[in-house]
PDB file of C-alpha atoms in Angstrom:
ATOM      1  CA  UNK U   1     183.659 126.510 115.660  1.00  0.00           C
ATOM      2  CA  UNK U   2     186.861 126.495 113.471  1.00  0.00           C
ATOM      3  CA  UNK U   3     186.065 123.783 111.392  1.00  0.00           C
ATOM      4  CA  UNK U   4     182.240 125.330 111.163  1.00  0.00           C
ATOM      5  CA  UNK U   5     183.938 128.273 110.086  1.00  0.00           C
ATOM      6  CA  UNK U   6     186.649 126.448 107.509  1.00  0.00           C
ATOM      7  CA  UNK U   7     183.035 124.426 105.906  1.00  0.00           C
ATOM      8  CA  UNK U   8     181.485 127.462 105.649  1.00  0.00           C
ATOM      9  CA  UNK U   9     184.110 129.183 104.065  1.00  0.00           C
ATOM     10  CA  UNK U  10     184.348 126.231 101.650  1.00  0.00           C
ATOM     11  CA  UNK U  11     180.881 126.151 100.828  1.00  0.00           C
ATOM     12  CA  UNK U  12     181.283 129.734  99.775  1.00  0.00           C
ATOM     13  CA  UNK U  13     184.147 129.318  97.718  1.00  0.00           C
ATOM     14  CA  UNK U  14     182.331 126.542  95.814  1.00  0.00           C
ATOM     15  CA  UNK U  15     179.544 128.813  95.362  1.00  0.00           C
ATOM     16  CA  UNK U  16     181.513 131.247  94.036  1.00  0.00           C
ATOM     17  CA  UNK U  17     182.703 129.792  91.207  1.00  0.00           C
ATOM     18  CA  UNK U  18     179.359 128.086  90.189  1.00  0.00           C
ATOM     19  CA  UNK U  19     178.593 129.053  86.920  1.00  0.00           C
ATOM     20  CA  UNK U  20     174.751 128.281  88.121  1.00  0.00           C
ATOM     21  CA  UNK U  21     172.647 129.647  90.480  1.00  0.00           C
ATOM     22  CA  UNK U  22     170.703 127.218  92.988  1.00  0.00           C
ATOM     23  CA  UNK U  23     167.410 129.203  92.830  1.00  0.00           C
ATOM     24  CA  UNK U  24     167.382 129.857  88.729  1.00  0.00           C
ATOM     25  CA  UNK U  25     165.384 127.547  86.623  1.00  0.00           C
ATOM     26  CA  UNK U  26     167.936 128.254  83.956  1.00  0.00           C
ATOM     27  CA  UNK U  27     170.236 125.632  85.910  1.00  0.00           C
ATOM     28  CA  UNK U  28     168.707 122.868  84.581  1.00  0.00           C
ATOM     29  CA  UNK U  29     170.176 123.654  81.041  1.00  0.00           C
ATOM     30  CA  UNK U  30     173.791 124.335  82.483  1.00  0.00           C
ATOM     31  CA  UNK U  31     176.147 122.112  81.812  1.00  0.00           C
ATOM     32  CA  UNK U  32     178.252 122.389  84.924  1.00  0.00           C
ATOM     33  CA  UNK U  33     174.844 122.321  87.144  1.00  0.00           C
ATOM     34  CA  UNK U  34     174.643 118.460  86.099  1.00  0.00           C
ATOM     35  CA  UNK U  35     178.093 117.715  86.048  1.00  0.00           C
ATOM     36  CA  UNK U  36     177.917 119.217  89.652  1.00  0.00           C
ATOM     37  CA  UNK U  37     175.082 117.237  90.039  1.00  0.00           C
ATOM     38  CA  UNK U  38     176.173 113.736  88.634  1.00  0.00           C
ATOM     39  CA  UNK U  39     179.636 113.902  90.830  1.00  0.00           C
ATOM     40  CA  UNK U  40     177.809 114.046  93.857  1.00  0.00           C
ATOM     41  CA  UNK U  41     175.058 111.712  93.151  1.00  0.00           C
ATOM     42  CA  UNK U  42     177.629 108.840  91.971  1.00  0.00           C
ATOM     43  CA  UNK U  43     179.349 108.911  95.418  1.00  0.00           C
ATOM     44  CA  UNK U  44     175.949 107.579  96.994  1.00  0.00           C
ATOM     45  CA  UNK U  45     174.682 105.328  94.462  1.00  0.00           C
ATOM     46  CA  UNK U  46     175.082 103.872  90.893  1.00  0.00           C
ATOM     47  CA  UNK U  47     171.749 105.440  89.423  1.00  0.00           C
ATOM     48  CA  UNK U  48     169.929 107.831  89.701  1.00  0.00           C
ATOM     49  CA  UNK U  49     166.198 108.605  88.323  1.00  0.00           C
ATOM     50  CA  UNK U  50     165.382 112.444  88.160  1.00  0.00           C
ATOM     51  CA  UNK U  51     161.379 111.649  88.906  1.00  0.00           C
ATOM     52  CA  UNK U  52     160.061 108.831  87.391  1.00  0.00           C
ATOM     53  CA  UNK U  53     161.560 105.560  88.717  1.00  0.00           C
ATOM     54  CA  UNK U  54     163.287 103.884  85.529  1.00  0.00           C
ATOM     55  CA  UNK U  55     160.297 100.582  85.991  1.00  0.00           C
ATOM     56  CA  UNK U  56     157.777 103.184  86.188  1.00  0.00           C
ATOM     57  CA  UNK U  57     158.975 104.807  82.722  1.00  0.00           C
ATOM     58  CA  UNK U  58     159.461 101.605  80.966  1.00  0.00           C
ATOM     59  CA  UNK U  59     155.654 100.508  81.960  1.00  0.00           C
ATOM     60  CA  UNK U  60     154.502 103.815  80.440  1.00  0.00           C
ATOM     61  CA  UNK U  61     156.822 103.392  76.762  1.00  0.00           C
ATOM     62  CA  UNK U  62     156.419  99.423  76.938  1.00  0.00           C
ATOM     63  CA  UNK U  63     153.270 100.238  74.388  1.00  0.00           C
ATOM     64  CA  UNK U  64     155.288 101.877  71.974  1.00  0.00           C
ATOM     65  CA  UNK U  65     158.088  99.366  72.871  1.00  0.00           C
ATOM     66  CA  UNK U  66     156.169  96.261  71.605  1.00  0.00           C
ATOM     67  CA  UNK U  67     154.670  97.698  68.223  1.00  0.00           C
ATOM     68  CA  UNK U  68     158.746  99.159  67.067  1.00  0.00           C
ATOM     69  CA  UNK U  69     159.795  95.375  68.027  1.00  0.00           C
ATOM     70  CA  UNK U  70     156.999  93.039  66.581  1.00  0.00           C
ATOM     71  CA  UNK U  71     157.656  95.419  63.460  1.00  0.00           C
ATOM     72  CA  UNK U  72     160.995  94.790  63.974  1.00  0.00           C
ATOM     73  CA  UNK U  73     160.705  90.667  64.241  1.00  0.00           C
ATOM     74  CA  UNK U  74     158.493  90.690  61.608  1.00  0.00           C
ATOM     75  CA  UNK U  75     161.073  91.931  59.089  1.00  0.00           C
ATOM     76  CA  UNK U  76     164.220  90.144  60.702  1.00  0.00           C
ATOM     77  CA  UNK U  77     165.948  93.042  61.692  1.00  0.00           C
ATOM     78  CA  UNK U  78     167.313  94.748  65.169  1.00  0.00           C
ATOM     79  CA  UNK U  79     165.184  98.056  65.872  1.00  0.00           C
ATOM     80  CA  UNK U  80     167.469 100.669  67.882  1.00  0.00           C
ATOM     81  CA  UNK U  81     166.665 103.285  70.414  1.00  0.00           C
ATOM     82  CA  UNK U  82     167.881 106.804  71.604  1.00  0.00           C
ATOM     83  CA  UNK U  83     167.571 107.632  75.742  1.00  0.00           C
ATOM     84  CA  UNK U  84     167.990 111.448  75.538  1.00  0.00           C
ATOM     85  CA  UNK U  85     169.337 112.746  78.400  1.00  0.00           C
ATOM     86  CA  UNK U  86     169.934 109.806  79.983  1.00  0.00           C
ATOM     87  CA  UNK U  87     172.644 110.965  82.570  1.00  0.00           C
ATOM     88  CA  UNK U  88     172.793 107.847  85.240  1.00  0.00           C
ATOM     89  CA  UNK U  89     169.236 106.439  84.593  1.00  0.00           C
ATOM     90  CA  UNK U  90     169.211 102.701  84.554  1.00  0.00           C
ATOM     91  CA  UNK U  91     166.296 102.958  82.019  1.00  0.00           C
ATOM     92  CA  UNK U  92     168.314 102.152  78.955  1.00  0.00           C
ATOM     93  CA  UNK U  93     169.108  99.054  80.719  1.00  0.00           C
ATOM     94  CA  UNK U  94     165.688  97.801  81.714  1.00  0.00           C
ATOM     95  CA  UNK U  95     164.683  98.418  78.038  1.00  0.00           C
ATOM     96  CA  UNK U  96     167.562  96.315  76.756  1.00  0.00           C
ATOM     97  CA  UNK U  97     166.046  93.714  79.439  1.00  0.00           C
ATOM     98  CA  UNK U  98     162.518  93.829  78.530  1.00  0.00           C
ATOM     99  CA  UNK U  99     161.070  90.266  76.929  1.00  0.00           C
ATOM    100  CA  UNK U 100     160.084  91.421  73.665  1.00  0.00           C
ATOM    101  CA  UNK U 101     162.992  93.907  73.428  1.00  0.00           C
ATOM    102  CA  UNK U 102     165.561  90.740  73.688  1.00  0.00           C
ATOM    103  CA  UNK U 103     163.814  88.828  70.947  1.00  0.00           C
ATOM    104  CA  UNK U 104     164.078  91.954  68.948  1.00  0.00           C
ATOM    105  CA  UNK U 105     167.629  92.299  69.932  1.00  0.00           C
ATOM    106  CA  UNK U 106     166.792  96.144  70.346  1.00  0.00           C
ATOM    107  CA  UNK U 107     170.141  97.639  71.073  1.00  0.00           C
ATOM    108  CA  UNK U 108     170.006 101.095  73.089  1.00  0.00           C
ATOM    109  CA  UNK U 109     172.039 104.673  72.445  1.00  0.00           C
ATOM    110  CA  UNK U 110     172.368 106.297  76.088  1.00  0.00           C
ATOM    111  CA  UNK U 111     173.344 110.354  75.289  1.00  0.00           C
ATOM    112  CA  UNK U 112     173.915 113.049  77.511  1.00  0.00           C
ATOM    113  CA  UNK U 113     176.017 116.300  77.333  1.00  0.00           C
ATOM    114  CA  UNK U 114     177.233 115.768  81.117  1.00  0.00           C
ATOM    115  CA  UNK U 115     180.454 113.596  80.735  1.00  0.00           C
ATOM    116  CA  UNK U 116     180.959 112.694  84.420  1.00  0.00           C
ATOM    117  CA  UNK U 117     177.548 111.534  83.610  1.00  0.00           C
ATOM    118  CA  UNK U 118     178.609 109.016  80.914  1.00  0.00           C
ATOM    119  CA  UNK U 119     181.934 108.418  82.012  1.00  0.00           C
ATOM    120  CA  UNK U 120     180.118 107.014  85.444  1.00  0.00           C
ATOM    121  CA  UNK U 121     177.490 104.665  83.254  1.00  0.00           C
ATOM    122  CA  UNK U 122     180.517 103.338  80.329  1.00  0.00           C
ATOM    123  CA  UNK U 123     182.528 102.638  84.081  1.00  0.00           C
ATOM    124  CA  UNK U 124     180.126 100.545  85.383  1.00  0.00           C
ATOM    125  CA  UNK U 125     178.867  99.282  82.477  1.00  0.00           C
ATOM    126  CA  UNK U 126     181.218  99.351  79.646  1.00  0.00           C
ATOM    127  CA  UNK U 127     179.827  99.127  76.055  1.00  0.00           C
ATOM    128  CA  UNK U 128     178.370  95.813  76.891  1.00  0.00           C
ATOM    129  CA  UNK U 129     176.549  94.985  73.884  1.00  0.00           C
ATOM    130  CA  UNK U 130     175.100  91.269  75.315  1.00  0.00           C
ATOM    131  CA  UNK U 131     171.841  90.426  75.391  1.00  0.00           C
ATOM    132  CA  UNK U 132     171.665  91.279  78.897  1.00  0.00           C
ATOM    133  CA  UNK U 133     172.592  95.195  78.271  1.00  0.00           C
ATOM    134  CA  UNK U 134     172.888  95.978  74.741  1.00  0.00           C
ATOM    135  CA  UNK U 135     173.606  99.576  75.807  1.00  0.00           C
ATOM    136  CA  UNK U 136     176.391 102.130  74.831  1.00  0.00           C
ATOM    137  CA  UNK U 137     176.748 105.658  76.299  1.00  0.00           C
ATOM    138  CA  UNK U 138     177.708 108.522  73.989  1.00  0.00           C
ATOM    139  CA  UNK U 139     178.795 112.386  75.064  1.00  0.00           C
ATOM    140  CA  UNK U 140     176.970 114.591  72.898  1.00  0.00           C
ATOM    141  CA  UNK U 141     175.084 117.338  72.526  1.00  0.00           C
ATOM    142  CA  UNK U 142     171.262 116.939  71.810  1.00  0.00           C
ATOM    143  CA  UNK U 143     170.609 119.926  69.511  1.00  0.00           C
ATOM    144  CA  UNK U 144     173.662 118.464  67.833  1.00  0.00           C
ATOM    145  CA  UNK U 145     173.841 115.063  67.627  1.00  0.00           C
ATOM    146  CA  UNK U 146     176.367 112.667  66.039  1.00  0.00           C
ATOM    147  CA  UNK U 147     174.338 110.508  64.111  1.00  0.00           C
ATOM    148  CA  UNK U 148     172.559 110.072  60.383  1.00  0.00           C
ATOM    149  CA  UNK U 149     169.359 110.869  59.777  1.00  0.00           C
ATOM    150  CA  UNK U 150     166.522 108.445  60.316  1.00  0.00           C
ATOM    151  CA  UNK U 151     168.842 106.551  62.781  1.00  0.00           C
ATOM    152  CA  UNK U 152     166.595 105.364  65.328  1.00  0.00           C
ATOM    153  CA  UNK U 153     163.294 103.614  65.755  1.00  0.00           C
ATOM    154  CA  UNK U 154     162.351 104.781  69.025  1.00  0.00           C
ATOM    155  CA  UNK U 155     163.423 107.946  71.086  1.00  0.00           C
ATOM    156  CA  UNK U 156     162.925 107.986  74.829  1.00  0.00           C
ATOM    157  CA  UNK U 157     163.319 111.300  76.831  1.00  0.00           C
ATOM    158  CA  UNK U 158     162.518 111.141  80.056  1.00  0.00           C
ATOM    159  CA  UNK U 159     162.868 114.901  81.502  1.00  0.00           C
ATOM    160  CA  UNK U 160     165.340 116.103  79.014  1.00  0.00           C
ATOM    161  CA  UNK U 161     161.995 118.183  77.380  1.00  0.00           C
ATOM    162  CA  UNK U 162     161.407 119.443  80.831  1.00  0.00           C
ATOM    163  CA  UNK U 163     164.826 121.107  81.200  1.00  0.00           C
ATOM    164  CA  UNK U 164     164.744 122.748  77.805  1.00  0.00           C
ATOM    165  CA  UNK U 165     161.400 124.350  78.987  1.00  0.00           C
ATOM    166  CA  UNK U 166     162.485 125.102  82.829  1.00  0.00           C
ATOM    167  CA  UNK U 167     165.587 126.971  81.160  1.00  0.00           C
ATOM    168  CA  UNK U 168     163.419 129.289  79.116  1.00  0.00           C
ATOM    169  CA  UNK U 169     162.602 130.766  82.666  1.00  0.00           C
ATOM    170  CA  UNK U 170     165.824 131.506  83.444  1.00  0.00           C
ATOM    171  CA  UNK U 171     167.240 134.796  84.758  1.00  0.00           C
ATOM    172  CA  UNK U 172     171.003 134.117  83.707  1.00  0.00           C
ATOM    173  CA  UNK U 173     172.464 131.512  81.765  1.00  0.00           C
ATOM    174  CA  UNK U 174     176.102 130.645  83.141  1.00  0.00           C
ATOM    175  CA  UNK U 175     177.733 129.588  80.150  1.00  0.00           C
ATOM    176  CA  UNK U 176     177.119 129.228  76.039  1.00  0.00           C
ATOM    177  CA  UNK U 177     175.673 126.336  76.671  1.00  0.00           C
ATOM    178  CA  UNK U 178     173.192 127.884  79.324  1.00  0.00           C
ATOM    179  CA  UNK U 179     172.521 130.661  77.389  1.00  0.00           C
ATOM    180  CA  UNK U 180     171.691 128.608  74.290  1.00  0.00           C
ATOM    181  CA  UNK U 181     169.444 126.612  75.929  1.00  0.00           C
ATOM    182  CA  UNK U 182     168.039 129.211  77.872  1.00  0.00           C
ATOM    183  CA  UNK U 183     166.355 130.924  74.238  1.00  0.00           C
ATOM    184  CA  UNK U 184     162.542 129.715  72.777  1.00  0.00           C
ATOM    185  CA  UNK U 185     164.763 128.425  70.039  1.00  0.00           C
ATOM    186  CA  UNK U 186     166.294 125.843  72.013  1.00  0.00           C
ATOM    187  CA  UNK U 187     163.171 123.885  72.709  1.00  0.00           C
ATOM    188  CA  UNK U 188     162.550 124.077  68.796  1.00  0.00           C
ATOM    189  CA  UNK U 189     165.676 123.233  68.077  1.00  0.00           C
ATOM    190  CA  UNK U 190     165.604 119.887  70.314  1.00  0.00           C
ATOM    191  CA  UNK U 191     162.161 119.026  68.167  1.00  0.00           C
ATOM    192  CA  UNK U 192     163.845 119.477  64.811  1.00  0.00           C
ATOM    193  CA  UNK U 193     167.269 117.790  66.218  1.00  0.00           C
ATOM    194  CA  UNK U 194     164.806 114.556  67.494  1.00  0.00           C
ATOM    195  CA  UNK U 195     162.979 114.552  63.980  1.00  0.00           C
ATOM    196  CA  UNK U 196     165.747 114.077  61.805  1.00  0.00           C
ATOM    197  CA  UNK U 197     167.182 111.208  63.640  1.00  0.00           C
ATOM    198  CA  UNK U 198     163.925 109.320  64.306  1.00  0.00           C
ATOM    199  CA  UNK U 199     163.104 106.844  61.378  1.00  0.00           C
ATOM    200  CA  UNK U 200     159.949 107.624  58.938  1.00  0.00           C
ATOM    201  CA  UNK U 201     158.335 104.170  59.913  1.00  0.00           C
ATOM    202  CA  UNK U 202     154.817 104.273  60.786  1.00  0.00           C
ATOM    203  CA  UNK U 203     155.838 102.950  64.425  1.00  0.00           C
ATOM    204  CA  UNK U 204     158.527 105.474  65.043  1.00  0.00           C
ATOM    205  CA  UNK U 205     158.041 107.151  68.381  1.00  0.00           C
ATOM    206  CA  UNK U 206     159.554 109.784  70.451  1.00  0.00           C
ATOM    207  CA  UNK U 207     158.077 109.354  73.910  1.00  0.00           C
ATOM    208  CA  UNK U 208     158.601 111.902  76.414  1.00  0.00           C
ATOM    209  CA  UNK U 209     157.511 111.393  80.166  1.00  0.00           C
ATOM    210  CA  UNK U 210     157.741 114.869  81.570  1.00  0.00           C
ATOM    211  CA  UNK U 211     156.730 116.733  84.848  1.00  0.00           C
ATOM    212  CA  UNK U 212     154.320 119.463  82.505  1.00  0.00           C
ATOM    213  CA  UNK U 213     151.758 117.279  81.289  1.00  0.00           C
TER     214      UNK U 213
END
């Protein structure tokens, strides 16, 4: 009964200083939500796919995939993609793996805001730029992000569009970043953000595979 009680207690404690509520859609544009959520996941397993199993995803992008690398091969030069949101998907890696990605020498730019997130993929993976990963993880902000204009060939979000829109239901944001998020604006924001890093090639794609459609 004691250590019932002492969990219990616990549990409360950590509840209280959530800066998210469990039952608010709004969570899912909190910072500390996924943080929260990446610390716990890691302790079970080294990836994690939100809802679409990362072989799934690639089978549904692999289209858009092969026309940004022939284009690519044709001109003798290395295409490079963007996995928004990526937080411990393996996705980035399984595109890096893919046939005509290799010949292409497609290298890959995993982002997310959540650092335990990033810190857990760079651990286990390192900035291996081989032909077997050709992936590197970066800590950013996606309404922000640190790179030029026209920088990638190919943007992959796989439910990063999803939490923008959840957090426009919101009842509360917990912090800025919450409340940011949690505004119409944000989910323009993202668009414009997306736009003016994704090249103006005629086989530049941002593919999003998203619980709404």
């Amino acid at each position: 009964a004691a250590s019932a009680a002492a969990a219990a207690s616990a549990a409360a404690a950590a509840a209280a200083t959530r800066s998210w509520d469990a039952q608010d859609p709004g969570r899912f544009a909190c910072l500390a939500y996924w943080d929260h959520y990446h610390q716990r996941d890691r302790r079970t397993r080294p990836h994690h796919e939100w809802f679409v199993e990362s072989g799934r995803a690639l089978d549904v992008v692999m289209p858009h995939v092969r026309a940004v690398c022939e284009h690519h091969i044709r001109r003798g030069s290395a295409p490079l993609a963007l996995h928004l949101g990526c937080g411990t998907s393996a996705l980035g890696l399984d595109l890096a793996r893919a046939p005509v990605a290799a010949e292409a020498n497609l290298a890959v730019v995993n982002l997310d805001f959540s650092e335990v997130a990033i810190e857990a993929m760079s651990r286990l993976h390192g900035d291996d730029a081989s032909a077997a990963h050709r992936n590197r993880w970066v800590v950013a902000d996606a309404l922000n992000m640190p790179f030029e204009a026209s920088a990638f060939d190919l943007v992959l979000d796989k439910g990063t569009f999803d939490a923008f829109e959840f957090a426009k239901f919101g009842s509360r944001g917990g912090d800025a970043v919450s409340r940011e998020r949690g505004r119409d604006e944000g989910v323009a924001r993202l668009c414009r953000e997306v736009d003016r890093v994704l090249s103006r090639s005629v086989c530049a794609a941002w593919v999003q595979i998203t619980h709404t459609a």
